[in-house]
Amino acid sequence: MVSNLNNGERFETYAIPGESGSGKICLNGPTARKGVVGDRVIIFSYGYFEENEVRDFRPRIVRLSANNTIVMP
């Protein structure tokens, strides 16, 4: 799920791996109409776990800079 902070759009889509280290986050296909270059987005990711897996799972929040590099806390 993606939430666009600039225009309020919220939509579900899929992820396609891009070039490693490029810092690009692209909206392709129909979702391309949901945002423009420079928009800030929140990307939500969900997963399914077996009961024995969820005990050790620790969710992560990754914050990015303006050029999409990871900002360390």
mmCIF file of C-alpha atoms in Angstrom:
data_model
loop_
_atom_site.group_PDB
_atom_site.id
_atom_site.type_symbol
_atom_site.label_atom_id
_atom_site.label_comp_id
_atom_site.label_asym_id
_atom_site.label_seq_id
_atom_site.Cartn_x
_atom_site.Cartn_y
_atom_site.Cartn_z
ATOM 1 C CA MET A 1 0.000 0.000 0.000
ATOM 2 C CA VAL A 2 1.247 3.466 -0.840
ATOM 3 C CA SER A 3 0.099 6.752 0.655
ATOM 4 C CA ASN A 4 0.993 9.934 -1.239
ATOM 5 C CA LEU A 5 1.572 12.734 1.287
ATOM 6 C CA ASN A 6 1.297 15.455 -1.366
ATOM 7 C CA ASN A 7 -2.115 14.708 -2.845
ATOM 8 C CA GLY A 8 -3.768 12.336 -0.356
ATOM 9 C CA GLU A 9 -3.952 9.399 -2.786
ATOM 10 C CA ARG A 10 -3.796 5.947 -1.223
ATOM 11 C CA PHE A 11 -3.519 2.856 -3.388
ATOM 12 C CA GLU A 12 -2.409 -0.751 -3.426
ATOM 13 C CA THR A 13 0.150 -1.962 -5.928
ATOM 14 C CA TYR A 14 3.031 -4.393 -6.316
ATOM 15 C CA ALA A 15 6.794 -3.943 -6.198
ATOM 16 C CA ILE A 16 9.245 -4.495 -9.044
ATOM 17 C CA PRO A 17 12.931 -4.548 -8.092
ATOM 18 C CA GLY A 18 14.925 -1.737 -9.650
ATOM 19 C CA GLU A 19 18.609 -1.062 -10.085
ATOM 20 C CA SER A 20 20.334 -1.538 -6.734
ATOM 21 C CA GLY A 21 21.524 1.722 -5.214
ATOM 22 C CA SER A 22 19.683 3.923 -7.736
ATOM 23 C CA GLY A 23 17.406 5.453 -5.096
ATOM 24 C CA LYS A 24 14.517 5.403 -7.555
ATOM 25 C CA ILE A 25 10.932 4.863 -6.466
ATOM 26 C CA CYS A 26 8.750 4.701 -9.570
ATOM 27 C CA LEU A 27 5.014 4.475 -10.123
ATOM 28 C CA ASN A 28 4.302 2.423 -13.230
ATOM 29 C CA GLY A 29 1.145 1.561 -15.132
ATOM 30 C CA PRO A 30 -2.146 2.888 -13.737
ATOM 31 C CA THR A 31 -0.494 3.982 -10.485
ATOM 32 C CA ALA A 32 1.610 6.468 -12.464
ATOM 33 C CA ARG A 33 -1.437 8.750 -12.401
ATOM 34 C CA LYS A 34 -1.392 8.761 -8.586
ATOM 35 C CA GLY A 35 1.702 10.913 -8.178
ATOM 36 C CA VAL A 36 4.351 13.081 -9.795
ATOM 37 C CA VAL A 37 8.128 13.364 -9.468
ATOM 38 C CA GLY A 38 8.984 14.898 -6.110
ATOM 39 C CA ASP A 39 5.908 13.664 -4.227
ATOM 40 C CA ARG A 40 6.610 12.223 -0.784
ATOM 41 C CA VAL A 41 5.149 8.758 -0.192
ATOM 42 C CA ILE A 42 4.821 6.244 2.601
ATOM 43 C CA ILE A 43 5.181 2.624 1.481
ATOM 44 C CA PHE A 44 3.482 0.067 3.716
ATOM 45 C CA SER A 45 4.550 -3.571 3.458
ATOM 46 C CA TYR A 46 2.702 -6.552 4.869
ATOM 47 C CA GLY A 47 3.669 -10.156 5.361
ATOM 48 C CA TYR A 48 2.194 -13.475 6.392
ATOM 49 C CA PHE A 49 3.923 -15.432 9.118
ATOM 50 C CA GLU A 50 3.581 -18.780 10.802
ATOM 51 C CA GLU A 51 3.039 -18.530 14.548
ATOM 52 C CA ASN A 52 6.588 -19.709 15.269
ATOM 53 C CA GLU A 53 8.025 -17.027 12.930
ATOM 54 C CA VAL A 54 6.163 -14.065 14.379
ATOM 55 C CA ARG A 55 7.664 -14.465 17.865
ATOM 56 C CA ASP A 56 11.081 -13.334 16.614
ATOM 57 C CA PHE A 57 9.853 -10.835 14.025
ATOM 58 C CA ARG A 58 10.739 -7.187 14.622
ATOM 59 C CA PRO A 59 9.160 -4.665 12.257
ATOM 60 C CA ARG A 60 11.402 -1.966 10.813
ATOM 61 C CA ILE A 61 10.675 1.591 9.817
ATOM 62 C CA VAL A 62 13.086 2.896 7.179
ATOM 63 C CA ARG A 63 13.257 6.660 6.762
ATOM 64 C CA LEU A 64 14.759 8.087 3.576
ATOM 65 C CA SER A 65 16.359 11.446 2.793
ATOM 66 C CA ALA A 66 15.251 13.682 -0.086
ATOM 67 C CA ASN A 67 17.494 11.675 -2.452
ATOM 68 C CA ASN A 68 16.177 8.301 -1.137
ATOM 69 C CA THR A 69 19.179 7.263 0.909
ATOM 70 C CA ILE A 70 18.567 5.696 4.314
ATOM 71 C CA VAL A 71 18.622 8.177 7.190
ATOM 72 C CA MET A 72 20.051 6.599 10.308
ATOM 73 C CA PRO A 73 18.295 7.449 13.604
#
